[in-house]
Amino acid sequence: MPKTTFFKITARLPRFRADLLTWYAAHRRPLPWRQSRDPYRIWVSEVMLQQTQVATVIPYFEKWLQVFPDIAALATAPIDQVLKSWEGLGYYSRARNFHRAAGEVVARHNGEIPRDYAAFRALSGVGDYTAAAVLSIAFGLPYAVVDGNVKRVLARLLVLEAAANDPGAKILFQEKADQILDRNHPGDFNQALMELGATVCKPRTPDCPGCPVRVYCAGLHGQMQTQLPNRLAAKKTPLKHQVAVVPLWENQVVIRRRPAQGLLGGLWEFPVVERAETEPAKRVVGDLLNSEFGPGFDRLTPLGTVKHAYTHFKIEVSVFLAEATDSAPRSTVSENGKWINISELETYPFSKYNLRIIELLRKHLDPS
């Protein structure tokens, strides 16, 4: 690509801001949360968009507002209903924290989402990014957002050598974002910068000819745009082997609720246990059934294998159906467990990999 005219942002900052905002006004995507400045709707979208693609979020966002149209509706909803509405989005701590924060808004702020940064930042699950995004977009307050898209744009515009995924570089990226923020239009400017990163200044294939601020890009000027941002080498993701079992007795199955705190907190699941890679899965299932239910589940059928990736590890789950031939297997289950009819499964919130187990179960019971 031939070199183009280049101006340092610091020398023409007002012009840079104007060019970016003009482009955003003409090219921004018509996303449903951009149709109003309602702080609750914006907050919903920002929570859902963390670690999740826009296309995935849109139907969840629209359904969420039908079920929980305002902060009061969310605050008074049962946690199972909240988790069920979140089912499939992943990172369920977001839903639990949002539900808790809604209760805090009702209890501490009379149901009004606070405009004060410290007060909003103090709510459960609200970090620097969420606070800056909601307060700038909904209330026009001058707080700069920094997410993955913004880091990439800044790294290329300013040739920042710090690794974008280095926690130690957070202050640097925030300082740069604060410096270029348009304080007269902070909400639109923040969204414009994120939109630029999402649609033009993309990770592997930046559309430099189509960039509205290319004349200010030091990375393009130095032909370094595809090399930036720098990133720390990713650590190898460990693989955990697990065995899950679906105990079946007279059209009923056992599910149990995970602890409220920790991974997938509050969701329901089928009995599951970790195993060593070399340990026979059937033997692990037998031990699990004997310890939790006693004898009676004599027919064991493999349903398949489910694989799933979390942020820091992967799981590979061998799934078995355990059918009771005894007329009365042990009716007591663990403290957090229960027997339910198969038809009731759809009313409980499950993690994504447990939803796949349900699919395997239904396919086995009704292969047609």
Coordinates of N, CA and C in Angstrom, one line a residue, residues 68-254:
F68 N -38.0 -8.8 31.3 CA -37.6 -7.8 32.4 C -37.5 -6.4 31.8
P69 N -38.6 -5.7 31.6 CA -38.7 -4.5 30.9 C -38.0 -3.3 31.6
D70 N -37.8 -3.4 32.9 CA -37.1 -2.3 33.6 C -36.4 -2.9 34.8
I71 N -35.7 -2.0 35.5 CA -34.8 -2.4 36.6 C -35.6 -3.1 37.7
A72 N -36.8 -2.6 38.0 CA -37.6 -3.1 39.0 C -38.1 -4.6 38.7
A73 N -38.4 -4.8 37.5 CA -38.8 -6.2 37.1 C -37.7 -7.2 37.2
L74 N -36.5 -6.7 36.9 CA -35.3 -7.6 37.1 C -35.0 -7.8 38.6
A75 N -35.1 -6.8 39.4 CA -34.8 -6.9 40.8 C -35.7 -7.8 41.5
T76 N -36.9 -7.9 41.1 CA -37.9 -8.7 41.8 C -38.1 -10.1 41.2
A77 N -37.4 -10.4 40.1 CA -37.5 -11.7 39.5 C -36.8 -12.8 40.3
P78 N -37.3 -14.1 40.3 CA -36.5 -15.2 40.9 C -35.2 -15.4 40.1
I79 N -34.2 -15.8 40.8 CA -32.9 -16.0 40.1 C -33.0 -17.1 39.1
D80 N -33.8 -18.1 39.3 CA -33.9 -19.2 38.2 C -34.5 -18.6 36.9
Q81 N -35.4 -17.7 37.0 CA -36.0 -17.1 35.8 C -34.9 -16.2 35.1
V82 N -34.1 -15.5 35.9 CA -33.0 -14.7 35.3 C -32.0 -15.6 34.6
L83 N -31.6 -16.7 35.2 CA -30.6 -17.6 34.6 C -31.2 -18.3 33.4
K84 N -32.5 -18.7 33.5 CA -33.2 -19.3 32.3 C -33.2 -18.4 31.1
S85 N -33.4 -17.1 31.4 CA -33.4 -16.1 30.3 C -32.0 -15.9 29.7
W86 N -31.0 -16.2 30.5 CA -29.6 -16.0 30.1 C -29.1 -17.3 29.5
E87 N -29.8 -18.4 29.6 CA -29.3 -19.7 29.2 C -28.8 -19.7 27.7
G88 N -27.5 -20.1 27.6 CA -26.9 -20.2 26.3 C -25.9 -19.0 26.0
L89 N -26.0 -18.0 26.8 CA -25.1 -16.8 26.6 C -23.7 -17.0 27.3
G90 N -23.7 -17.9 28.3 CA -22.4 -18.2 28.9 C -22.0 -17.1 29.9
Y91 N -20.9 -17.4 30.6 CA -20.4 -16.4 31.6 C -21.6 -16.0 32.5
Y92 N -22.1 -17.0 33.2 CA -23.4 -16.7 34.0 C -23.2 -15.8 35.2
S93 N -22.0 -15.6 35.6 CA -21.8 -14.7 36.7 C -22.3 -13.3 36.3
R94 N -22.3 -13.0 35.0 CA -22.8 -11.7 34.5 C -24.3 -11.6 34.9
A95 N -25.0 -12.6 34.7 CA -26.5 -12.6 35.0 C -26.7 -12.5 36.5
R96 N -26.0 -13.3 37.3 CA -26.1 -13.2 38.7 C -25.8 -11.9 39.3
N97 N -24.7 -11.3 38.8 CA -24.3 -10.0 39.3 C -25.3 -8.9 38.8
F98 N -25.8 -9.0 37.6 CA -26.7 -8.0 37.1 C -28.0 -8.0 37.9
H99 N -28.4 -9.2 38.2 CA -29.6 -9.4 39.1 C -29.4 -8.8 40.5
R100 N -28.2 -9.1 41.0 CA -27.9 -8.5 42.3 C -27.8 -7.0 42.3
A101 N -27.2 -6.5 41.2 CA -27.1 -5.0 41.1 C -28.4 -4.3 40.9
A102 N -29.3 -5.0 40.2 CA -30.7 -4.4 40.1 C -31.3 -4.3 41.5
G103 N -31.2 -5.3 42.3 CA -31.7 -5.2 43.7 C -31.0 -4.1 44.4
E104 N -29.7 -3.8 44.2 CA -29.0 -2.8 44.9 C -29.5 -1.4 44.4
V105 N -29.8 -1.3 43.1 CA -30.4 0.0 42.6 C -31.7 0.3 43.3
V106 N -32.5 -0.7 43.4 CA -33.9 -0.5 44.0 C -33.7 -0.2 45.5
A107 N -32.8 -0.9 46.2 CA -32.7 -0.7 47.6 C -31.9 0.6 48.0
R108 N -30.9 0.9 47.2 CA -30.0 2.1 47.6 C -30.4 3.4 46.9
H109 N -30.9 3.2 45.7 CA -31.1 4.4 44.8 C -32.5 4.6 44.4
N110 N -33.5 4.1 45.1 CA -34.9 4.2 44.8 C -35.3 3.8 43.4
G111 N -34.6 2.9 42.9 CA -34.9 2.4 41.6 C -34.3 3.2 40.4
E112 N -33.6 4.2 40.7 CA -33.0 5.1 39.7 C -31.5 4.7 39.5
I113 N -31.1 4.4 38.3 CA -29.7 4.1 38.0 C -28.9 5.3 38.3
P114 N -27.9 5.2 39.2 CA -27.1 6.4 39.5 C -26.2 6.9 38.4
R115 N -26.2 8.3 38.3 CA -25.3 8.9 37.4 C -23.9 9.1 37.9
D116 N -23.7 9.1 39.2 CA -22.4 9.3 39.8 C -21.5 8.0 39.5
Y117 N -20.3 8.3 39.1 CA -19.4 7.2 38.7 C -19.2 6.3 39.8
A118 N -18.8 6.8 41.0 CA -18.4 6.0 42.1 C -19.6 5.1 42.6
A119 N -20.8 5.7 42.6 CA -22.0 5.0 43.0 C -22.4 3.9 42.0
F120 N -22.2 4.2 40.7 CA -22.5 3.1 39.7 C -21.5 2.1 39.7
R121 N -20.2 2.5 39.9 CA -19.1 1.5 39.9 C -19.2 0.6 41.1
A122 N -19.8 1.0 42.2 CA -19.9 0.2 43.4 C -21.0 -0.9 43.3
L123 N -21.8 -0.9 42.2 CA -22.8 -1.9 42.1 C -22.2 -3.3 41.7
S124 N -22.8 -4.4 42.1 CA -22.3 -5.7 41.8 C -22.0 -5.9 40.3
G125 N -20.8 -6.4 40.0 CA -20.5 -6.8 38.6 C -20.1 -5.6 37.7
V126 N -20.2 -4.4 38.2 CA -19.9 -3.2 37.4 C -18.4 -2.9 37.5
G127 N -17.7 -3.0 36.3 CA -16.3 -2.6 36.3 C -16.1 -1.3 35.6
D128 N -14.8 -1.0 35.3 CA -14.5 0.3 34.7 C -15.1 0.5 33.4
Y129 N -15.1 -0.6 32.6 CA -15.6 -0.5 31.2 C -17.1 -0.3 31.2
T130 N -17.9 -1.1 32.0 CA -19.3 -1.0 32.0 C -19.7 0.4 32.6
A131 N -19.1 0.9 33.6 CA -19.4 2.2 34.2 C -19.2 3.3 33.1
A132 N -18.1 3.3 32.4 CA -17.8 4.3 31.4 C -18.8 4.2 30.3
A133 N -19.1 3.0 29.8 CA -20.0 2.8 28.7 C -21.4 3.3 29.0
V134 N -22.0 2.9 30.1 CA -23.3 3.3 30.5 C -23.4 4.8 30.8
L135 N -22.5 5.3 31.5 CA -22.6 6.7 31.9 C -22.4 7.6 30.8
S136 N -21.5 7.3 29.8 CA -21.2 8.1 28.7 C -22.4 8.1 27.7
I137 N -22.9 6.9 27.4 CA -23.9 6.7 26.4 C -25.2 7.2 26.9
A138 N -25.6 6.8 28.1 CA -26.9 7.2 28.6 C -27.0 8.6 29.1
F139 N -26.0 9.1 29.7 CA -26.0 10.4 30.4 C -25.1 11.4 29.8
G140 N -24.3 11.1 28.8 CA -23.4 12.0 28.2 C -22.2 12.5 29.1
L141 N -21.8 11.6 30.1 CA -20.7 11.9 31.0 C -19.4 11.6 30.4
P142 N -18.3 12.3 30.6 CA -17.1 12.2 29.9 C -16.2 11.1 30.4
Y143 N -16.5 9.8 30.2 CA -15.7 8.7 30.6 C -15.4 7.9 29.4
A144 N -14.1 7.6 29.2 CA -13.7 6.9 28.0 C -13.7 5.4 28.2
V145 N -14.2 4.7 27.2 CA -14.3 3.2 27.4 C -13.0 2.6 26.8
V146 N -12.6 1.5 27.3 CA -11.5 0.7 26.8 C -11.9 -0.8 26.7
D147 N -12.1 -1.3 25.5 CA -12.4 -2.7 25.4 C -11.4 -3.3 24.4
G148 N -11.5 -4.5 23.9 CA -10.6 -5.1 22.9 C -10.5 -4.3 21.6
N149 N -11.7 -3.8 21.1 CA -11.7 -3.1 19.9 C -11.0 -1.8 20.1
V150 N -11.2 -1.1 21.2 CA -10.6 0.2 21.4 C -9.1 0.0 21.5
K151 N -8.6 -1.0 22.2 CA -7.2 -1.2 22.4 C -6.5 -1.4 21.0
R152 N -7.2 -2.2 20.2 CA -6.6 -2.4 18.8 C -6.5 -1.1 18.0
V153 N -7.5 -0.3 18.1 CA -7.5 0.9 17.3 C -6.4 1.8 17.9
L154 N -6.4 2.0 19.2 CA -5.3 2.8 19.8 C -3.9 2.3 19.5
A155 N -3.7 1.0 19.6 CA -2.4 0.5 19.3 C -1.9 0.8 17.9
R156 N -2.8 0.8 17.0 CA -2.5 1.1 15.6 C -2.4 2.6 15.3
L157 N -3.3 3.4 15.8 CA -3.3 4.8 15.7 C -2.0 5.4 16.2
L158 N -1.6 5.0 17.4 CA -0.5 5.6 18.2 C 0.7 4.8 18.2
V159 N 0.7 3.6 17.6 CA 1.9 2.7 17.6 C 2.3 2.4 19.1
L160 N 1.3 1.9 19.8 CA 1.6 1.5 21.2 C 2.2 0.1 21.2
E161 N 3.4 -0.1 21.8 CA 4.0 -1.4 21.8 C 3.6 -2.3 22.9
A162 N 2.9 -1.8 23.9 CA 2.4 -2.6 25.0 C 1.5 -3.6 24.5
A163 N 1.6 -4.8 25.1 CA 0.7 -5.9 24.7 C -0.8 -5.6 25.1
A164 N -1.7 -5.8 24.2 CA -3.1 -5.5 24.5 C -3.7 -6.4 25.6
N165 N -3.2 -7.6 25.7 CA -3.7 -8.5 26.7 C -2.9 -8.6 27.9
D166 N -2.0 -7.6 28.1 CA -1.2 -7.5 29.3 C -1.9 -6.7 30.4
P167 N -2.4 -7.2 31.5 CA -3.1 -6.5 32.5 C -2.3 -5.2 33.0
G168 N -0.9 -5.3 32.9 CA -0.1 -4.2 33.3 C -0.2 -3.0 32.4
A169 N -0.8 -3.2 31.1 CA -0.9 -2.1 30.2 C -2.2 -1.4 30.3
K170 N -3.1 -1.8 31.2 CA -4.4 -1.3 31.3 C -4.4 0.3 31.5
I171 N -3.5 0.7 32.4 CA -3.4 2.1 32.7 C -3.0 2.9 31.4
L172 N -2.1 2.4 30.7 CA -1.6 3.1 29.5 C -2.7 3.3 28.5
F173 N -3.5 2.2 28.2 CA -4.5 2.3 27.2 C -5.6 3.2 27.7
Q174 N -5.9 3.2 29.0 CA -6.9 4.1 29.5 C -6.5 5.5 29.4
E175 N -5.2 5.8 29.7 CA -4.7 7.2 29.6 C -4.9 7.7 28.1
K176 N -4.5 6.9 27.2 CA -4.6 7.3 25.8 C -6.1 7.5 25.3
A177 N -7.0 6.6 25.8 CA -8.4 6.8 25.5 C -8.9 8.1 26.1
D178 N -8.5 8.4 27.3 CA -9.0 9.6 28.0 C -8.5 10.8 27.2
Q179 N -7.3 10.8 26.7 CA -6.7 11.9 26.0 C -7.4 12.3 24.7
I180 N -7.9 11.2 24.0 CA -8.5 11.5 22.7 C -10.1 11.6 22.8
L181 N -10.6 11.3 23.9 CA -12.1 11.4 24.1 C -12.7 12.7 23.7
D182 N -13.8 12.7 23.0 CA -14.5 14.0 22.7 C -15.5 14.2 23.9
R183 N -15.1 15.1 24.7 CA -15.9 15.4 25.9 C -17.2 16.1 25.7
N184 N -17.4 16.6 24.5 CA -18.7 17.1 24.1 C -19.7 16.1 23.7
H185 N -19.2 15.0 23.1 CA -20.0 13.9 22.6 C -19.4 12.5 23.1
P186 N -19.3 12.3 24.4 CA -18.5 11.1 24.8 C -19.2 9.8 24.5
G187 N -20.5 9.8 24.5 CA -21.2 8.5 24.2 C -21.1 8.1 22.8
D188 N -21.3 9.0 21.9 CA -21.2 8.7 20.4 C -19.7 8.5 20.1
F189 N -18.8 9.2 20.7 CA -17.4 9.0 20.4 C -16.9 7.6 20.9
N190 N -17.3 7.2 22.1 CA -17.0 5.9 22.5 C -17.5 4.8 21.6
Q191 N -18.8 5.0 21.2 CA -19.4 4.0 20.3 C -18.7 4.0 18.9
A192 N -18.3 5.2 18.5 CA -17.7 5.3 17.2 C -16.3 4.6 17.2
L193 N -15.6 4.7 18.3 CA -14.3 4.1 18.4 C -14.4 2.5 18.4
M194 N -15.4 2.1 19.2 CA -15.7 0.6 19.2 C -16.2 0.1 17.9
E195 N -17.0 0.9 17.2 CA -17.6 0.5 15.9 C -16.5 0.4 14.9
L196 N -15.5 1.4 15.0 CA -14.4 1.3 14.0 C -13.6 0.1 14.2
G197 N -13.3 -0.3 15.4 CA -12.6 -1.5 15.7 C -13.3 -2.8 15.3
A198 N -14.7 -2.8 15.4 CA -15.4 -4.0 15.1 C -15.7 -4.2 13.6
T199 N -15.7 -3.1 12.8 CA -16.1 -3.2 11.4 C -15.0 -2.8 10.4
V200 N -14.1 -2.0 10.8 CA -13.0 -1.5 9.9 C -11.6 -1.9 10.4
C201 N -11.3 -1.6 11.6 CA -9.9 -1.8 12.1 C -9.9 -3.2 12.7
K202 N -10.2 -4.2 11.9 CA -10.4 -5.6 12.4 C -9.0 -6.3 12.7
P203 N -9.1 -7.3 13.5 CA -7.8 -7.9 14.0 C -6.8 -8.4 12.9
R204 N -7.3 -9.2 11.9 CA -6.4 -9.7 11.0 C -6.4 -9.0 9.6
T205 N -7.6 -8.5 9.3 CA -7.7 -7.8 8.0 C -8.3 -6.4 8.1
P206 N -7.5 -5.5 8.6 CA -8.0 -4.1 8.7 C -8.2 -3.5 7.3
D207 N -9.4 -2.8 7.2 CA -9.7 -2.2 6.0 C -9.2 -0.8 6.0
C208 N -7.9 -0.6 5.8 CA -7.3 0.7 5.9 C -7.8 1.7 4.8
P209 N -8.0 1.3 3.6 CA -8.5 2.2 2.6 C -9.9 2.7 3.0
G210 N -10.7 2.0 3.7 CA -12.0 2.4 4.1 C -12.1 3.1 5.5
C211 N -10.9 3.3 6.1 CA -10.9 3.9 7.4 C -11.1 5.4 7.3
P212 N -12.0 6.0 8.1 CA -12.2 7.4 8.0 C -11.1 8.2 8.7
V213 N -10.3 7.6 9.5 CA -9.2 8.3 10.2 C -7.8 7.8 9.9
R214 N -7.7 7.3 8.6 CA -6.4 6.7 8.2 C -5.3 7.7 8.2
V215 N -5.6 8.9 7.9 CA -4.5 9.9 7.8 C -3.9 10.3 9.1
Y216 N -4.5 9.8 10.2 CA -4.0 10.0 11.5 C -3.3 8.8 12.1
C217 N -3.3 7.7 11.3 CA -2.8 6.4 11.8 C -1.3 6.2 11.7
A218 N -0.6 6.3 12.8 CA 0.9 6.1 12.8 C 1.2 4.7 12.4
G219 N 0.4 3.7 12.7 CA 0.6 2.4 12.3 C 0.6 2.2 10.8
L220 N -0.4 2.7 10.2 CA -0.5 2.7 8.7 C 0.6 3.4 8.1
H221 N 1.0 4.6 8.6 CA 2.1 5.4 8.1 C 3.4 4.6 8.1
G222 N 3.6 3.8 9.1 CA 4.8 3.0 9.3 C 4.6 1.6 8.7
Q223 N 3.5 1.3 8.1 CA 3.2 0.0 7.5 C 3.3 -1.1 8.6
M224 N 2.8 -0.8 9.8 CA 2.8 -1.7 10.9 C 1.4 -2.2 11.3
Q225 N 0.4 -1.8 10.6 CA -1.0 -2.0 11.0 C -1.3 -3.5 11.3
T226 N -0.8 -4.4 10.4 CA -1.1 -5.8 10.6 C -0.3 -6.4 11.7
Q227 N 0.8 -5.7 12.2 CA 1.6 -6.3 13.3 C 1.1 -5.9 14.7
L228 N 0.2 -4.9 14.7 CA -0.3 -4.4 16.0 C -1.8 -4.8 16.1
P229 N -2.2 -4.9 17.4 CA -1.5 -4.7 18.6 C -0.6 -6.0 18.9
N230 N 0.4 -5.7 19.7 CA 1.2 -6.8 20.2 C 0.4 -7.6 21.3
R231 N 0.7 -8.9 21.4 CA 0.0 -9.7 22.4 C 0.9 -10.6 23.1
L232 N 0.7 -10.9 24.4 CA 1.5 -11.9 25.1 C 1.1 -13.2 24.6
A233 N 2.0 -14.1 24.6 CA 1.8 -15.5 24.1 C 0.7 -16.2 25.0
A234 N -0.2 -16.8 24.3 CA -1.3 -17.5 25.1 C -0.8 -18.8 25.7
K235 N -1.2 -19.0 26.9 CA -0.8 -20.3 27.6 C -1.7 -21.4 27.0
K236 N -1.1 -22.6 27.0 CA -1.8 -23.8 26.6 C -3.0 -24.0 27.5
T237 N -4.2 -24.2 26.9 CA -5.4 -24.5 27.6 C -5.5 -25.9 28.1
P238 N -5.6 -26.1 29.4 CA -5.7 -27.5 29.9 C -7.0 -28.2 29.5
L239 N -7.0 -29.5 29.3 CA -8.2 -30.3 29.0 C -8.5 -31.1 30.2
K240 N -9.8 -31.0 30.7 CA -10.3 -31.8 31.8 C -11.2 -32.9 31.3
H241 N -11.1 -34.1 31.8 CA -12.0 -35.2 31.4 C -13.0 -35.4 32.5
Q242 N -14.3 -35.5 32.1 CA -15.4 -35.7 33.0 C -16.3 -36.8 32.6
V243 N -17.1 -37.3 33.5 CA -18.1 -38.2 33.2 C -19.4 -37.7 33.8
A244 N -20.5 -37.6 32.9 CA -21.8 -37.2 33.4 C -22.8 -38.4 33.2
V245 N -23.7 -38.5 34.1 CA -24.7 -39.6 34.1 C -26.1 -39.0 34.2
V246 N -27.0 -39.6 33.4 CA -28.4 -39.2 33.5 C -29.1 -40.4 34.1
P247 N -29.4 -40.3 35.4 CA -30.2 -41.4 36.1 C -31.6 -41.3 35.6
L248 N -32.2 -42.4 35.1 CA -33.5 -42.5 34.6 C -34.4 -43.5 35.3
W249 N -35.5 -43.1 35.8 CA -36.4 -44.0 36.6 C -37.8 -43.6 36.3
E250 N -38.6 -44.4 35.6 CA -40.0 -44.1 35.4 C -40.2 -42.7 34.8
N251 N -39.5 -42.4 33.8 CA -39.6 -41.1 33.0 C -39.1 -39.9 33.8
Q252 N -38.4 -40.2 34.9 CA -37.9 -39.1 35.7 C -36.3 -39.2 35.7
V253 N -35.7 -38.0 35.8 CA -34.2 -38.0 35.8 C -33.8 -37.1 37.0
V254 N -32.5 -37.3 37.4 CA -32.0 -36.5 38.5 C -31.2 -35.3 37.9

